[in-house]
Coordinates of C-alpha atoms in Angstrom, one line a residue:
Chain A
X31 CA 39.5 94.8 64.8
X32 CA 37.1 94.7 61.8
X33 CA 37.0 97.2 59.1
X34 CA 34.1 98.8 57.2
X35 CA 34.3 97.0 53.9
X36 CA 31.9 99.3 52.1
X37 CA 34.0 102.4 52.8
X38 CA 36.7 102.9 50.2
X39 CA 39.7 104.8 51.4
X40 CA 40.3 108.1 49.6
X41 CA 43.5 107.8 47.6
X42 CA 44.3 111.5 47.3
X43 CA 44.7 114.1 50.0
X44 CA 41.6 115.8 51.1
X45 CA 40.8 118.6 48.7
X46 CA 37.7 120.7 49.2
X47 CA 36.1 122.8 46.5
X48 CA 33.8 125.6 47.6
X49 CA 30.2 125.5 46.6
X50 CA 30.3 122.2 44.8
X51 CA 30.2 118.6 45.8
X52 CA 31.8 116.7 42.9
X53 CA 32.2 113.2 44.3
X54 CA 34.8 111.2 46.1
X55 CA 36.4 112.9 49.0
X56 CA 34.2 116.0 48.8
X57 CA 31.1 113.9 48.9
X58 CA 32.2 111.9 51.8
X59 CA 33.3 114.9 53.9
X60 CA 30.0 116.7 52.9
X61 CA 28.0 113.7 54.0
X62 CA 29.8 113.6 57.4
X63 CA 29.1 117.3 58.0
X64 CA 25.5 116.9 57.0
X65 CA 25.1 113.8 59.1
X66 CA 26.5 115.6 62.2
X67 CA 24.0 118.4 61.7
X68 CA 21.1 116.0 61.1
X69 CA 21.9 113.7 64.0
X70 CA 22.4 116.6 66.3
X71 CA 19.1 118.1 65.3
X72 CA 16.9 115.0 65.2
X73 CA 18.8 112.3 67.0
X74 CA 19.5 108.9 65.6
X75 CA 15.9 107.8 65.2
X76 CA 14.7 111.1 63.7
X77 CA 17.5 111.5 61.2
X78 CA 16.9 110.0 57.8
X79 CA 19.4 109.1 55.1
X80 CA 17.4 110.9 52.5
X81 CA 17.5 114.2 54.4
X82 CA 21.2 113.8 55.1
X83 CA 21.9 113.4 51.4
X84 CA 19.7 116.4 50.7
X85 CA 21.7 118.5 53.2
X86 CA 24.9 117.4 51.5
X87 CA 23.4 118.0 48.0
X88 CA 24.0 114.5 46.8
X89 CA 22.0 111.4 45.9
X90 CA 21.0 109.2 48.8
X91 CA 22.7 106.3 47.1
X92 CA 26.0 108.0 48.0
X93 CA 25.3 107.3 51.7
X94 CA 25.1 103.6 50.8
X95 CA 28.1 103.8 48.7
X96 CA 30.3 105.5 51.2
X97 CA 29.0 104.3 54.5
X98 CA 26.7 101.3 54.0
X99 CA 24.1 102.0 56.7
X100 CA 22.7 104.9 58.8
X101 CA 24.4 103.3 61.8
X102 CA 27.8 103.2 60.1
X103 CA 27.4 106.8 58.9
X104 CA 26.5 107.7 62.5
X105 CA 29.6 106.0 63.8
X106 CA 31.8 107.6 61.2
X107 CA 30.3 111.1 62.1
X108 CA 31.4 110.6 65.7
X109 CA 34.9 110.4 64.5
X110 CA 35.9 107.5 66.7
X111 CA 39.5 106.4 66.7
X112 CA 38.7 102.7 66.2
X113 CA 35.7 101.0 64.8
X114 CA 33.2 100.8 67.7
X115 CA 31.0 98.3 65.8
X116 CA 33.9 95.9 65.8
X117 CA 34.4 96.3 69.5
X118 CA 30.7 95.7 70.0
X119 CA 30.8 92.5 67.9
X120 CA 33.7 91.3 70.1
X121 CA 31.9 92.1 73.3
X122 CA 28.8 90.3 72.1
X123 CA 30.6 87.3 70.8
X124 CA 31.2 85.8 74.2
X125 CA 27.7 86.0 75.8
X126 CA 27.0 87.1 79.4
X127 CA 30.0 85.3 81.1
X128 CA 32.9 87.6 81.4
X129 CA 31.1 90.4 79.5
X130 CA 32.2 93.0 82.1
X131 CA 35.8 92.1 81.5
X132 CA 35.4 92.3 77.7
X133 CA 33.6 95.6 77.9
X134 CA 36.3 97.3 80.1
X135 CA 39.1 95.8 78.1
X136 CA 37.5 96.9 74.8
X137 CA 36.9 100.4 76.1
X138 CA 40.5 100.9 77.4
X139 CA 42.0 99.3 74.2
X140 CA 40.2 101.8 72.0
X141 CA 41.1 104.8 74.0
X142 CA 44.6 104.0 75.2
X143 CA 45.4 103.5 71.5
X144 CA 43.9 106.8 70.4
X145 CA 46.7 109.3 71.0
X146 CA 47.2 108.0 74.6
X147 CA 43.7 109.1 75.5
X148 CA 44.0 112.4 73.7
X149 CA 41.1 111.6 71.5
X150 CA 38.9 110.7 74.5
X151 CA 39.9 113.9 76.2
X152 CA 38.9 115.9 73.0
X153 CA 35.6 114.1 72.8
X154 CA 34.8 114.7 76.5
X155 CA 35.8 118.3 76.1
X156 CA 33.3 118.8 73.2
X157 CA 30.6 116.9 75.1
X158 CA 30.8 119.2 78.1
X159 CA 30.9 122.4 76.0
X160 CA 28.5 121.7 73.2
X161 CA 24.9 120.5 73.7
X162 CA 24.9 118.9 70.3
X163 CA 28.0 116.9 71.1
X164 CA 26.4 115.7 74.4
X165 CA 23.3 114.7 72.4
X166 CA 25.5 112.9 69.8
X167 CA 27.3 111.0 72.5
X168 CA 24.0 110.2 74.3
X169 CA 22.6 108.8 71.1
X170 CA 25.8 107.0 70.2
X171 CA 26.2 105.4 73.6
X172 CA 22.6 104.3 73.7
X173 CA 21.9 103.2 70.2
X174 CA 25.2 101.8 69.0
X175 CA 26.8 100.4 72.0
X176 CA 24.7 100.0 75.2
X177 CA 21.3 98.9 73.9
X178 CA 22.6 96.2 71.7
X179 CA 24.9 94.9 74.4
X180 CA 22.3 95.1 77.1
X181 CA 19.7 93.5 74.9
X182 CA 22.0 90.5 74.3
X183 CA 23.4 89.9 77.8
X184 CA 21.3 91.6 80.4
X185 CA 18.3 89.9 81.9
X186 CA 16.1 93.0 82.3
X187 CA 16.1 96.8 82.8
X188 CA 18.3 97.3 79.7
X189 CA 18.3 101.1 79.6
X190 CA 19.1 101.4 83.3
X191 CA 21.9 98.8 83.0
X192 CA 23.3 100.5 79.9
X193 CA 23.3 103.9 81.6
X194 CA 25.1 102.5 84.7
X195 CA 27.8 100.9 82.5
X196 CA 28.2 104.2 80.6
X197 CA 28.6 106.1 83.8
X198 CA 31.5 103.9 84.9
X199 CA 33.2 103.9 81.5
X200 CA 32.9 107.7 81.0
X201 CA 34.2 108.2 84.5
X202 CA 37.3 106.1 83.7
X203 CA 37.7 108.3 80.6
X204 CA 37.5 111.5 82.7
X205 CA 39.9 110.3 85.4
X206 CA 42.4 108.5 83.2
X207 CA 42.6 110.9 80.3
X208 CA 41.3 114.3 81.4
X209 CA 41.7 114.8 85.1
X210 CA 44.7 112.3 85.0
X211 CA 44.2 111.3 88.6
X212 CA 46.8 108.9 89.8
X213 CA 47.2 106.0 90.0
X214 CA 44.5 105.6 87.4
X215 CA 46.3 107.7 84.8
X216 CA 49.3 105.4 84.6
X217 CA 47.8 102.1 85.7
X218 CA 48.2 99.3 83.3
X219 CA 45.1 98.3 81.3
X220 CA 44.9 94.9 83.1
X221 CA 45.1 96.5 86.5
X222 CA 42.0 98.5 85.6
X223 CA 40.3 95.6 84.0
X224 CA 40.7 93.6 87.2
X225 CA 39.4 96.3 89.4
X226 CA 36.5 97.5 87.2
X227 CA 35.2 94.5 85.4
X228 CA 33.2 93.2 88.3
X229 CA 31.3 96.6 88.4
X230 CA 30.4 96.4 84.8
X231 CA 29.5 92.7 85.1
X232 CA 27.1 93.4 87.9
X233 CA 25.6 96.4 86.1
X234 CA 24.9 94.2 83.1
X235 CA 23.9 90.9 84.6
X236 CA 23.7 91.2 88.3
X237 CA 21.2 92.3 90.9
X238 CA 20.7 96.1 90.9
X239 CA 18.5 96.2 94.0
X240 CA 14.7 96.5 94.1
X241 CA 14.0 100.2 94.2
X242 CA 12.8 100.2 90.7
X243 CA 11.3 96.9 89.7
X244 CA 10.6 97.7 86.0
X245 CA 11.8 95.4 83.3
Chain B
X200 CA 25.3 120.1 106.8
X201 CA 28.0 121.8 108.8
X202 CA 29.2 125.3 108.4
X203 CA 32.6 126.8 108.5
X204 CA 32.5 128.6 111.8
X205 CA 35.7 130.6 111.2
X206 CA 34.4 132.2 108.0
X207 CA 32.3 135.3 108.8
X208 CA 29.7 136.0 106.2
X209 CA 30.1 139.4 104.6
X210 CA 27.2 141.5 105.7
X211 CA 27.1 143.8 102.8
X212 CA 26.7 143.1 99.1
X213 CA 29.9 142.4 97.3
X214 CA 31.6 145.6 96.3
X215 CA 34.9 145.5 94.5
X216 CA 37.3 148.5 94.4
X217 CA 39.8 148.6 91.6
X218 CA 43.5 148.6 92.4
X219 CA 43.2 148.4 96.2
X220 CA 42.5 145.6 98.7
X221 CA 41.2 147.5 101.7
X222 CA 39.8 144.6 103.8
X223 CA 36.6 142.7 104.3
X224 CA 35.0 141.5 101.1
X225 CA 37.8 142.8 98.9
X226 CA 40.3 140.8 100.9
X227 CA 38.3 137.7 100.8
X228 CA 37.8 137.9 97.1
X229 CA 41.4 138.7 96.5
X230 CA 42.5 135.8 98.6
X231 CA 40.3 133.4 96.6
X232 CA 41.7 134.7 93.3
X233 CA 45.2 134.4 94.7
X234 CA 44.5 130.9 96.0
X235 CA 43.2 129.6 92.7
X236 CA 46.3 130.9 91.0
X237 CA 48.6 129.4 93.6
X238 CA 46.9 126.0 93.8
X239 CA 46.7 125.8 90.0
X240 CA 50.4 126.5 89.7
X241 CA 51.8 124.5 92.6
X242 CA 49.1 122.1 93.6
X243 CA 47.8 121.7 97.2
X244 CA 51.1 120.6 98.7
X245 CA 53.3 123.1 97.0
X246 CA 51.0 126.1 97.7
X247 CA 51.7 128.1 100.9
X248 CA 49.5 130.4 102.8
X249 CA 52.3 132.9 102.9
X250 CA 52.6 133.1 99.2
X251 CA 48.9 133.2 98.7
X252 CA 48.7 136.2 101.0
X253 CA 51.6 137.8 99.2
X254 CA 49.9 137.4 95.8
X255 CA 46.8 139.0 97.3
X256 CA 48.8 141.7 98.9
X257 CA 47.6 141.1 102.4
X258 CA 48.9 139.8 105.7
X259 CA 49.0 136.0 106.0
X260 CA 46.9 136.3 109.2
X261 CA 44.0 137.3 106.9
X262 CA 43.9 133.7 105.5
X263 CA 43.4 132.4 109.0
X264 CA 40.8 135.1 109.7
X265 CA 38.7 134.4 106.6
X266 CA 39.2 130.7 106.0
X267 CA 40.9 129.1 109.0
X268 CA 43.1 126.6 107.2
X269 CA 44.8 126.0 103.8
X270 CA 42.4 123.1 103.3
X271 CA 39.3 125.3 103.9
X272 CA 40.7 128.0 101.6
X273 CA 41.3 125.4 99.0
X274 CA 37.7 124.1 99.3
X275 CA 36.3 127.7 99.1
X276 CA 38.4 128.4 96.0
X277 CA 36.8 125.4 94.3
X278 CA 33.5 127.2 94.6
X279 CA 31.6 124.1 95.7
X280 CA 27.8 124.5 96.1
X281 CA 27.8 122.9 99.5
X282 CA 30.5 122.4 102.1
X283 CA 32.4 119.2 101.0
X284 CA 34.1 119.0 104.4
X285 CA 30.7 118.6 106.0
X286 CA 29.9 115.8 103.6
X287 CA 33.2 114.2 104.3
X288 CA 32.6 114.3 108.0
X289 CA 29.2 112.7 107.5
X290 CA 30.7 109.9 105.3
X291 CA 33.4 109.2 107.9
X292 CA 31.1 109.3 110.9
X293 CA 29.7 105.8 110.1
X294 CA 32.9 103.7 109.6
X295 CA 33.3 101.1 106.8
X296 CA 29.8 99.6 107.0
X297 CA 27.6 101.2 104.5
X298 CA 30.2 103.8 103.5
X299 CA 29.4 103.2 99.8
X300 CA 25.8 104.1 100.3
X301 CA 26.7 107.3 102.3
X302 CA 29.2 108.4 99.7
X303 CA 26.8 108.0 96.8
X304 CA 23.9 109.6 98.7
X305 CA 26.2 112.5 99.8
X306 CA 27.5 113.0 96.3
X307 CA 24.0 113.1 94.7
X308 CA 22.6 115.2 97.5
X309 CA 25.2 117.9 96.9
X310 CA 24.9 118.0 93.2
X311 CA 21.1 117.5 92.8
X312 CA 20.7 120.5 95.1
X313 CA 23.1 122.7 93.1
X314 CA 21.0 124.1 90.4
X315 CA 19.6 120.6 89.4
X316 CA 23.1 119.6 88.5
X317 CA 23.9 122.8 86.7
X318 CA 26.8 123.5 89.0
X319 CA 28.3 120.0 88.3
X320 CA 27.9 120.5 84.6
X321 CA 29.7 123.9 84.8
X322 CA 32.5 122.3 86.9
X323 CA 33.0 119.4 84.5
X324 CA 33.0 121.8 81.6
X325 CA 35.8 123.8 83.1
X326 CA 37.7 120.7 84.0
X327 CA 37.6 119.4 80.4
X328 CA 38.6 122.7 78.9
X329 CA 41.2 124.1 81.3
X330 CA 44.2 122.2 82.5
X331 CA 44.3 124.2 85.7
X332 CA 40.8 123.3 86.5
X333 CA 41.6 119.6 85.9
X334 CA 44.5 120.0 88.2
X335 CA 42.4 121.7 90.9
X336 CA 39.8 119.0 90.7
X337 CA 42.5 116.3 90.9
X338 CA 44.0 117.9 93.9
X339 CA 40.7 118.5 95.5
X340 CA 39.3 115.0 95.0
X341 CA 42.5 113.5 96.2
X342 CA 43.5 115.6 99.2
X343 CA 40.2 116.7 100.6
X344 CA 37.8 113.9 99.8
X345 CA 39.3 110.6 98.7
X346 CA 42.4 110.2 100.7
X347 CA 40.9 111.0 104.1
X348 CA 37.9 108.7 103.4
X349 CA 40.1 105.9 102.1
X350 CA 42.6 106.3 105.0
X351 CA 39.7 105.9 107.4
X352 CA 37.7 103.1 105.9
X353 CA 39.8 101.3 103.3
X354 CA 42.1 98.4 104.3
X355 CA 44.9 99.1 101.8
X356 CA 45.7 100.6 98.4
X357 CA 44.2 103.9 99.3
X358 CA 45.1 105.9 96.3
X359 CA 43.8 103.2 93.9
X360 CA 40.6 102.9 95.8
X361 CA 40.1 106.6 95.9
X362 CA 40.6 106.9 92.1
X363 CA 38.2 104.1 91.4
X364 CA 35.5 105.8 93.6
X365 CA 36.2 109.1 91.8
X366 CA 35.8 107.5 88.4
X367 CA 32.4 106.2 89.3
X368 CA 31.2 109.4 90.9
X369 CA 32.4 111.7 88.1
X370 CA 30.8 109.3 85.6
X371 CA 27.5 109.7 87.3
X372 CA 28.0 113.4 87.2
X373 CA 28.7 113.3 83.4
X374 CA 25.8 111.0 82.6
X375 CA 23.2 112.6 85.0
X376 CA 24.0 116.3 84.6
X377 CA 25.9 116.8 81.3
X378 CA 25.1 114.0 78.8
X379 CA 21.7 113.5 80.5
X380 CA 21.5 109.9 79.5
X381 CA 18.1 108.4 80.5
X382 CA 17.0 106.8 82.7
X383 CA 20.0 108.1 84.8
X384 CA 19.1 111.8 84.2
X385 CA 15.7 111.5 85.8
X386 CA 16.2 108.6 88.1
X387 CA 15.5 109.3 91.8
X388 CA 18.4 109.7 94.1
X389 CA 17.5 106.4 96.0
X390 CA 17.3 104.4 92.8
X391 CA 20.8 105.5 92.0
X392 CA 22.0 104.9 95.5
X393 CA 20.7 101.3 95.4
X394 CA 22.3 100.6 92.1
X395 CA 25.7 102.3 92.6
X396 CA 26.4 102.0 96.4
X397 CA 27.7 98.4 96.1
X398 CA 30.2 99.5 93.5
X399 CA 31.6 102.2 95.8
X400 CA 31.5 99.9 98.8
X401 CA 33.6 97.3 96.9
X402 CA 36.0 100.0 95.6
X403 CA 36.6 101.2 99.2
X404 CA 36.5 98.1 101.2
X405 CA 36.3 95.0 99.0
X406 CA 38.7 92.8 97.0
X407 CA 40.1 94.7 94.0
X408 CA 41.8 91.6 92.5
X409 CA 45.4 90.7 92.7
X410 CA 47.0 92.3 89.6
X411 CA 48.6 95.0 91.7
X412 CA 49.4 93.8 95.2
X413 CA 50.7 97.0 96.6
X414 CA 49.4 98.4 99.9

């Protein structure tokens, strides 16, 4: 897994001071809060680094310093257990052949590792109870993961293919980590990869039928 | 859609009396509350009609009178927008050929009709926030829908096939009704049937790969 080289790790425990953003940990936490609010209100495209810095009461250069890019700030504000940009890079590295398998394995690797799916359960909980979390997830899934992947490996109908993949992955998340339906809850990762990869492969590169012949 | 012939419709508006179950609407509502508690605590298999009646403070014959069977009481206690037993009958009526298409169309027909997916959103919200709701859904999906369908149309590995189908359907529910990811949120039912039916067909009747050769 990659790491975000432009994000220094805080070397002291988190300490918040009220009413003042002095730098370091305070600045980073403040930027994450501001980013969540801004992304939730305006979505990924509408949000600007300048306005996020303004909300946090810091200089826009701090965004660059702590997070590098708007996309990385967005990813960090989703509080993902592993770096999804690294997963994406891995998925894209291999081209269309076997992409279904890489997507499913990448997804399960991230979430199985994150508190045995506890982080996924928490995410889905907040998505179903808060509109802003649903919007964040929608933006995240679309912008950061699905569109880049579909653009690279799918022949056409990118948004549709991306949404189909998302539906299958989020469904695994619900069944494996929240509803805990057996045998999916305790199946091995490779059992699930074997069963589900062909679905994701078809959604990304296969024939979806001719009802909606857009491109 | 079928109807539950053994469940008389109350002919007066719901009127609850505190502290007393006198019959009619009160009995039915009391049985539903008791059933939810009992199913949540013991699951479908562990729950007994006798204990549900006891919890509600009525004679077990009342369960038969109002709901017919434990399965129908269970279905009613899930508060589904349409009768899932009727959907199940429809899915099973056609045998293995085209079962994927019938399952997806049946699922979307139920939920699109129910407050434009609002009922599905509410169900998923309670499933992600309450363990007992997750357990109820798990039992419901397994006992009432998936196992009977898989038993009838699937060649082997029934539980695994059922869980895979559930993951794809619940994923559509999340993406179409909760996260509202486009173009899935506003796609027509037939567009989705065309795209997703082959997935469900393969999960139910196709080759799932050989990682787990149980039967």
